[in-house]
Each structure stands twice: as C-alpha cells, then as structure tokens.
C-alpha cells in the first residue's frame, strides 16, 4: 500500500459511513461489556431489523467513552442533529431508542437516561490520545484510517529523516507517561545514536498500578494508534522489531492488538517495506503473567525474554543495552499514543498545552469516592479541584474530600490543602507524590489513611521480586509495623522507626519498585501524622475503619 | 486428498506424551519456533490446556525448549498467573485494586471466605470453587468488582456476591 | 583498552582499568567495602545492597559492584548514611529467616555473622519472621537449610556459570523466594546435580553445608573459583593436545 491508496481507503470508509442516515455507537470496552453492552448491541440490532432500518442505521461497537460507572453507554449520531449519549442502557430500552430517534415517536421514559454532552465531565477534557476512543470500531482498520490514521507514519517516512523525527518529539516537550517523566525525545535520540546492529522498540502496557487502566483502555479502544506510534519510533531509532508487553489481566487488549497487527500487516502498514518505503518493522505481542514489577523497564525486558521478571542494575540503560544486549527504546503505551498527533499537528501545537515543564495532556483513571468515575484526558496543569469537583462531579453523599491518591503504590496522597496546585510531574513530586501512570483515587472522610497505606504496603510486599534485600525484607517489616498501628499494638517509637526504614528502602533498593514503595507511607506521614498518632496513642481511628483488637 | 488426510489427522491425535492436550503446547512451541524466550507464552498455553501447570507438562516444556528444570520452575512460580495446583470447577475472583479496596472489597472476600470455608488463593476441599484475590482488573469505574467464571459483576455487595457464588456453584453456569 | 582511569576512594588516589567496578578497584587498593552477594569469579548481581557507596555530585546511592569506575570519580564508602543503611540491611537479613548462630554449622566462619559484627549490629530492631522452612538432607553429600539462606544467589550463579549444570535456581518472589534444586524436588533426586559441591563452598552462610558437619565445623574455601576461571581464560591446560 502507498500513500494514495491510504487516502483512497480513508475516502472509501467515509463514503461507506455516509450511506447510513445515522450511526449508533455502543461502547464495548471491558467495563461496559461487564455491565451488559453486548446484550444491548444485540437488542439494538434486533430492534433495527424489526423496524426495517438496518440499511439506514448502523450500529458500531466502539472503544471507551469515559464515564465507565454509567455504562453501558451508547451515542446516537444522527445527521444534522447533535449527538445524544445515553447512560445505563439496558437491552429492553432498545426498542424505545429506535422508536424515539428513527420513528419520531416520543418516549419520555428515556429522557432520564440521557447524559448531557455539555457536562463538565466532557467539556473540561482535552482529548489527544483518546480522540478516537469511543468514536471508532477498534476491531477495524478502516475507521482509524478514515480519521487520519497512519498519515503521520506516511508523513514521517516520506518527509522526515529519523533525526528530524527525534527533534520533533524533543521540541514537543513530550515526557514519558509511565510515571518518571523522562523526556521522550532525548530517549529516542539516545537509542538512535546508540551503536548496535539490531535495535528494538518496546511498548510497556504492563499497567500494574491498582486503580489505573489508561493503557488498557487505549489498547482496547484504539490499538492502531499505539501501533502507528511504535512504527514511527522504530523508524526514528532504526529498529525493525517491536514488542508490546500487555498485562496478563487484559486478554481483550491482547486480542484487539493482535487483530490490529494482522490488519496492518495485510495492508502493508507494518511488516516489510512499509508504505512502499525501505523501512521494515514488525510488532509482536508479549502477554504478561501477573507481576507488577514487570512494569519496571529492566524487569519488563527480562520478562519479554521469557525469564523471571527481576530488575537488573542500571547502568547499562536499556537505551544502550536492552533486549538481547541491543539498544532498546522502551516507552509507555500512552507515550506512543501521543506520537501520531505530534507528527501530524506539529510539535508547536502539542507544546502549547500544559505547564512550563510538562506539555500536552495526561489520561487519568478517576476512581474511588467521586460521583463520575471513569477515564479522563485533561491538559496538564489542571488542578485537582477541577478534576474532582468539575469533572468528577464532587463526592457522593456530600462528604468532605480528604485526599487524592496518585501514582498507585509508588505514589502518595495529596491532602485537601493542595487542591489548587496545577498538576505536573514537578509539582506532584514536590508534594511527595508522583504522576505515575495516572491512577487517581479520591478518598473521603470515611477512608482511614494508615489503613490505605497498609493496603499499598500489602500490595508491595506481594509484588516485591525478592532480588534485593532492602525491598524484600523492608516491605515485610514496614507492613508489620502498619499492621501493629492499625490494630493498636504499636508503641510510641514505631513512627520514627517506620520513617527511618522508609527512607532506607527508598534510597537503598535496586529498582524503581523498591525505591518508590515507601512513598504511600512517607507522604501520608507528612500530611496525616496526627491520624497515625491517634491510632497509636489514643487507640482511636478517626475514620472509624480500624478495629482495635487489644485495648490497653 | 480426501482419502489420506483423515488418516494423518488420526495419526496426529496420538501425542507421544499419550495425552492429546499436549497438542496445545506443541502448537505454541511451533509458532514460537522453539525459542527459549517464548517460555512464558508456552507456559500460558500449558496452563490453558491442563487448567494448571502439571509437573509432567513442565518437564515436557523443559525438554522441548532445552531449558533446565529449575529455570522453568523458577519462572512458573515468579508469575502469579501460573498455578501449580489444580483449580476448582468454578472460580471467583475478587478485585482488590485500590478503587475496589476503597469500595470495601475486603468485606466481599471475607464473606465468601466464611460462606465456603476457603482462604483466598485456594480451592474448596470438594474442588468446586477457587477463590482468588487479584490486584485490579481495570474496571475501577464499577468498583467493587467480582468475576465469577469469567463473567464480570460490578458494584457488588458482600451478600450479593455470596448469593451469586452459590448460584454459580449450584447451577453449573450462573450466566 | 590499556588506558587507566584515576579516581579517589575515601580520599585515596586509586587507578584502575576502566572496565572495573568500584568494588573491585577498592579491593585492589586495599579498601574494604562490605558485600555479601559479590564473589570474585561470578557475575555481579547488585542484590545485597551492602556495597552501597556515595559518589560526589550524585545524590543517589550506588551499588559499587555494578558501578564502573570513571575518571575523576570521588567515592566515599564509609559515610554516616551508608553505614547506617548497611546496619539496617543486615538487621533485615537477620530478621528475615532463622539465624541462630549458636546452633549453626558455620558459627565462627559465617560471612553474615562477621558482617554483623563488623558493622556493629548488636541487636535487631525488627520482628523476627522465622518462617519454618524444611531442610533437605536427601543429597548424598550436601545439606540445604533454607532457614539460613540470605538469597544472595551465589550458589545459583556458580551452578550456572562455572559448573554449567543449572540445577539450582530461585523460585517464587518477594519474601517467598527460595533456592530450589531441579523441579523443586529433593536435592538427592535432582538428576541435573553433578554433586560438584561448588555451591556449598561459595555459600556465605550455613544454608549449604557438607553432610556430617556439626556446629562450628563447616569451613569453606572459595579461591578454587579463581583457579578454574583463570585456567579457562588463559587456556593453561592442554590435555587434548
């Protein structure tokens, strides 16, 4: 396939879509499927058939729309009318929906299910990576191409040198979305310049943070965007082989990516001589098998090579010696999701969003005690208050906001007094938390902070790989201390000892997991020390969560 | 040729290990060209074929990939996905991700544990039910989440979860 | 590369080949950096973290066994911070399993014991976990006692890299890690074991020892590794010719 054929394909798909008077988009990502989206789609198809409308109305299974707690969600796109989104759709509403929209029968019962598209949940977002999510069928190539897909790859291959691509990424100010925020352009350039016959590109889709599912949604809802980003990266650094490491818990993402890779290979968008250029690039999927530590880059590479996912000391960095000792470019799936947009719209456009140090947008998985949970993509520099109260719609039951946990088990809690700080890598770091991969859990006054810290430490103890002593032994001991605090058997000097141990594990551990796992304790000791003290001194849990076994 | 092809198919059915389920492993071995890097994929295939990693299947994989036994065992025990023990007829996976935790998923685990006298991560004595606690299934919008025999149930309560487990265990297929 | 780099370790000028690690360079210069997982002749693992050092201009601590020397590097091996951390790490190791020296075959010769003494660990401030792990005395000559293991993986490395048998490996993860023989079977039944005994000799504690030894009797010698590897490297032996 060449560029003209790509355009022809886009045009053909658009013409095809024009044939229908109306399109019904049914969200088919994991949360909506589990609330019954499949049945809804079947019922809609039935209802359309019964009304003899199947030639005029098309139903499309799309990726994630965002407000997952309200699923199943459908969008009705009619010509010349504004889109209508319905929430909590059930299969017995199908007939009513068809009647209302295509037969002009008034069905007032449906109005309560309409989700206005001008609520802050939608209007406050800025979608770059998720632009097509919820709008296209992720199991097909053509809809992605129709929305301008793969033109960035074509453009890069024809108009740009690998060096220029790296420069463009550097200029855009894109930083790794995996959590640490390393400037992507710099990394690409390092791999490009590294000596080595074979080079590899690896996409990290091992999203182990509990409470984060941005990568899953992206891979499930718009797999071709990730593939395109990887192919551009392959061209820029001189790699011919890519791997996507998909977390084992996400079988649907793996299935859709595999399908996408086959479609792209068949059309010559991956494989040999891509778009009739001399560039070859293939992508293989590696499924994880349940190990959080494999999100760490050196452990991930061990796992790609089929070994125990234990991290290796750095340096040598993967950019110099990665997979099979060859230079390897390792980026998060979300980072790759940004690439196509940067190449098409330009670095300057991308850099116009965000803060001084951090550009673009970030996807957050908003969850916990908040009215609108779901997936949001917001410009960097937004404040926590806007996320929680505008997009999230506030806290249910009118309870008070207590803290927001970002960055999962590597991050920390942000208390209410910092709600107006613009969010970027640096500001979160100063607050003792991290951007992380983008999990954002809201906690209200009924959450007990030491208990939450204990939850994360339990997780880290479980997920520590056991290679280095500080993390292996330290997590066990930190967990023990927290257990004592939450059941009232801790003594006065537990807090200083815990603090000391946190600092040691943070500074002495081998890999990122060990170095960040004390963060949930460390940051909460900073802001919620009184709560820890109340547990120890007064045997009182301010949130009423902990039960004290031994009363002194 | 229609005459001979069923015969060769019949011949293929006899796996040298004496168990046709090994064919699932062979397929992946071939697709991965017997590369040692593909160990995790091969182990996944073995787990799919047998329901868990039998010792024989691990020995078989070790021979085919020419890897030491201890290497295979080390990898199989590193990843939580692999189980070396037979799994129950039905599975109940309770998500303990952060959002579910904040949504009190621990109470769900506790109530199922009590109802079936089984600890999370193990199987009931009669082999009917395996209770698993997992870390985030990525359905945080629906927290707390319980997965019964691959069917996801969102916004679950302790009582509701136990009732659904009973239904699944009693009726074969709850869905 | 014949070029030599010069650096300072604890204010002492040291020169070393640029491929050397800080740990090796320090050792050559007679400066002692504590370590438990590193052993001459085996690959460096960077797991025990006792060899942490501070490098001037870098806020991070580095494991000296996996840090290469650089021109002009200023290394400090005995700052207050690293000493405090080393002590805590040894305490964690002692608390992790079951290290009761008085009843151990290696009492008096144990590397963990002498490390604790050297660092001044006079008490352990953490809870003793003391998991009860079964001993394996099925091998004809050697005994494995995981209760004394510090998971340094010297035995795994020597079995793989020097003997080439790879009978030993690590299973599980986190605190559940354990050294296994074969398919986690009894050592005596693991056919890949060549009974060479190298693993016993490199083990720093009483986790691997010769059958029949009793308290304080086990002596280990580790310089055979250098003999083997040096011989292989220089091809000193020409039996086949």
XYZ file of N, CA and C in Angstrom, chain A residues 237-320:
252
model
N 14.400 5.467 15.490
C 15.593 4.959 16.174
C 16.328 3.906 15.358
N 15.705 3.430 14.282
C 16.365 2.439 13.444
C 16.135 1.014 13.901
N 14.950 0.751 14.426
C 14.627 -0.605 14.871
C 13.727 -1.282 13.847
N 13.812 -2.602 13.783
C 12.945 -3.328 12.869
C 11.990 -4.257 13.603
N 12.144 -4.318 14.904
C 11.300 -5.224 15.664
C 10.743 -4.502 16.879
N 9.462 -4.658 17.097
C 8.850 -4.059 18.276
C 8.102 -5.102 19.073
N 7.983 -4.867 20.355
C 7.178 -5.733 21.206
C 6.209 -4.868 21.989
N 4.994 -5.384 22.135
C 4.078 -4.740 23.082
C 3.916 -5.704 24.232
N 4.241 -5.260 25.402
C 4.087 -6.104 26.579
C 2.746 -5.769 27.205
N 1.797 -6.689 27.096
C 0.448 -6.442 27.589
C 0.254 -7.175 28.906
N -0.306 -6.480 29.849
C -0.550 -7.089 31.147
C -1.479 -8.293 30.993
N -1.137 -9.374 31.709
C -1.885 -10.621 31.574
C -3.359 -10.500 31.912
N -3.701 -9.526 32.753
C -5.092 -9.372 33.168
C -5.957 -8.764 32.062
N -5.336 -8.372 30.964
C -6.093 -7.687 29.912
C -6.184 -8.535 28.647
N -6.902 -9.659 28.676
C -6.947 -10.500 27.486
C -7.574 -9.792 26.286
N -8.578 -8.942 26.552
C -9.257 -8.280 25.439
C -8.303 -7.339 24.707
N -7.463 -6.652 25.470
C -6.496 -5.744 24.853
C -5.539 -6.536 23.961
N -5.093 -7.687 24.449
C -4.190 -8.512 23.665
C -4.842 -8.969 22.375
N -6.112 -9.362 22.493
C -6.829 -9.868 21.318
C -6.975 -8.763 20.275
N -7.351 -7.576 20.750
C -7.589 -6.495 19.792
C -6.293 -6.026 19.148
N -5.221 -6.010 19.932
C -3.936 -5.606 19.359
C -3.491 -6.605 18.307
N -3.690 -7.880 18.614
C -3.256 -8.900 17.663
C -4.014 -8.742 16.338
N -5.307 -8.521 16.483
C -6.123 -8.316 15.294
C -5.611 -7.105 14.520
N -5.325 -6.040 15.249
C -4.873 -4.806 14.613
C -3.548 -5.029 13.891
N -2.654 -5.794 14.523
C -1.356 -6.027 13.889
C -1.553 -6.777 12.577
N -2.434 -7.788 12.588
C -2.681 -8.552 11.359
C -3.248 -7.664 10.272
N -4.232 -6.817 10.653
C -4.843 -5.933 9.646
C -3.793 -5.022 9.042
N -2.950 -4.468 9.900
C -1.948 -3.514 9.420
C -0.925 -4.228 8.539
N -0.578 -5.457 8.922
C 0.398 -6.188 8.107
C -0.175 -6.508 6.737
N -1.446 -6.886 6.730
C -2.064 -7.247 5.459
C -2.072 -6.051 4.514
N -2.230 -4.868 5.060
C -2.312 -3.683 4.198
C -0.938 -3.033 3.987
N 0.095 -3.656 4.482
C 1.421 -3.088 4.267
C 1.715 -1.870 5.123
N 1.017 -1.761 6.268
C 1.299 -0.636 7.170
C 2.265 -1.056 8.269
N 2.482 -2.371 8.332
C 3.519 -2.931 9.198
C 4.133 -4.056 8.383
N 5.269 -4.534 8.841
C 5.901 -5.634 8.116
C 7.021 -5.129 7.223
N 7.157 -5.747 6.050
C 8.247 -5.353 5.160
C 7.830 -4.194 4.256
N 8.756 -3.336 3.980
C 8.558 -2.226 3.055
C 7.256 -1.483 3.342
N 7.226 -0.853 4.501
C 6.011 -0.175 4.929
C 5.709 1.007 4.020
N 4.481 1.060 3.548
C 4.021 2.138 2.660
C 5.006 2.354 1.507
N 5.521 1.218 1.001
C 6.439 1.221 -0.142
C 7.692 2.044 0.101
N 8.120 2.062 1.353
C 9.404 2.691 1.664
C 10.365 1.556 2.031
N 11.654 1.847 2.176
C 12.574 0.765 2.536
C 12.489 0.348 3.997
N 11.566 0.914 4.735
C 11.514 0.677 6.184
C 10.692 -0.580 6.520
N 11.316 -1.476 7.290
C 10.626 -2.682 7.747
C 10.404 -2.599 9.248
N 9.258 -3.027 9.677
C 9.002 -3.020 11.115
C 7.903 -4.019 11.437
N 8.220 -4.964 12.300
C 7.137 -5.841 12.764
C 6.968 -5.732 14.286
N 5.767 -6.072 14.695
C 5.447 -5.953 16.121
C 4.908 -7.287 16.620
N 5.406 -7.749 17.725
C 4.894 -8.951 18.372
C 4.321 -8.581 19.724
N 3.367 -9.398 20.144
C 2.768 -9.165 21.458
C 3.373 -10.130 22.455
N 3.694 -9.620 23.599
C 4.072 -10.488 24.698
C 3.053 -10.275 25.801
N 2.425 -11.355 26.234
C 1.464 -11.228 27.316
C 2.178 -11.408 28.645
N 1.898 -10.551 29.585
C 2.470 -10.703 30.916
C 1.773 -11.849 31.636
N 2.277 -12.162 32.800
C 1.674 -13.282 33.514
C 1.454 -12.922 34.973
N 1.205 -11.655 35.228
C 0.853 -11.268 36.584
C 2.037 -10.975 37.469
N 2.745 -9.914 37.192
C 3.810 -9.466 38.080
C 3.934 -7.958 37.926
N 3.634 -7.238 38.999
C 3.652 -5.779 38.966
C 5.039 -5.253 38.641
N 6.057 -5.943 39.150
C 7.422 -5.466 38.986
C 7.812 -5.415 37.505
N 7.108 -6.145 36.660
C 7.427 -6.134 35.234
C 7.105 -4.804 34.576
N 6.478 -3.880 35.295
C 6.320 -2.544 34.759
C 7.623 -1.767 34.818
N 8.556 -2.233 35.609
C 9.887 -1.616 35.686
C 10.638 -2.031 34.430
N 11.355 -1.089 33.820
C 11.811 -1.378 32.457
C 12.768 -2.555 32.350
N 13.725 -2.683 33.292
C 14.667 -3.793 33.151
C 13.988 -5.129 33.441
N 13.041 -5.124 34.383
C 12.303 -6.358 34.666
C 11.428 -6.729 33.485
N 10.843 -5.706 32.859
C 9.990 -5.963 31.704
C 10.787 -6.630 30.587
N 12.012 -6.183 30.401
C 12.819 -6.780 29.334
C 13.169 -8.224 29.667
N 13.419 -8.497 30.935
C 13.662 -9.883 31.341
C 12.445 -10.735 31.018
N 11.276 -10.153 31.282
C 10.053 -10.906 31.051
C 9.799 -11.111 29.557
N 10.111 -10.111 28.750
C 9.964 -10.265 27.293
C 10.850 -11.406 26.810
N 12.007 -11.563 27.464
C 12.909 -12.630 27.073
C 12.562 -13.946 27.771
N 11.410 -13.997 28.413
C 10.922 -15.249 28.987
C 11.565 -15.646 30.290
N 12.117 -14.703 31.018
C 12.778 -15.056 32.272
C 11.989 -14.550 33.466
N 12.526 -14.824 34.642
C 11.956 -14.261 35.847
C 12.077 -12.745 35.774
N 10.989 -12.066 36.041
C 10.996 -10.615 35.854
C 11.694 -9.882 36.974
N 12.964 -10.135 37.148
C 13.710 -9.432 38.193
C 14.512 -8.303 37.552
N 14.454 -7.138 38.147
C 15.150 -5.991 37.566
C 16.663 -6.198 37.552
N 17.307 -5.524 36.648
C 18.759 -5.546 36.563
C 19.272 -4.177 36.988
N 20.485 -4.139 37.519
C 21.033 -2.839 37.897
C 21.237 -1.959 36.656
N 20.991 -0.676 36.823
C 21.272 0.281 35.742
C 22.358 1.218 36.221
N 23.260 1.724 35.441
C 23.514 1.364 34.053
C 24.034 -0.056 33.921
N 24.105 -0.627 32.749
C 23.738 -0.055 31.458
C 22.238 0.167 31.297
N 21.889 1.294 30.726
C 20.497 1.612 30.479
C 20.002 0.867 29.247
N 18.683 0.596 29.212
C 18.139 -0.114 28.054
C 18.474 0.575 26.734
N 18.595 1.895 26.770
C 18.884 2.614 25.529
C 20.223 2.172 24.941
N 21.109 1.654 25.793
C 22.385 1.154 25.285
C 22.423 -0.366 25.227
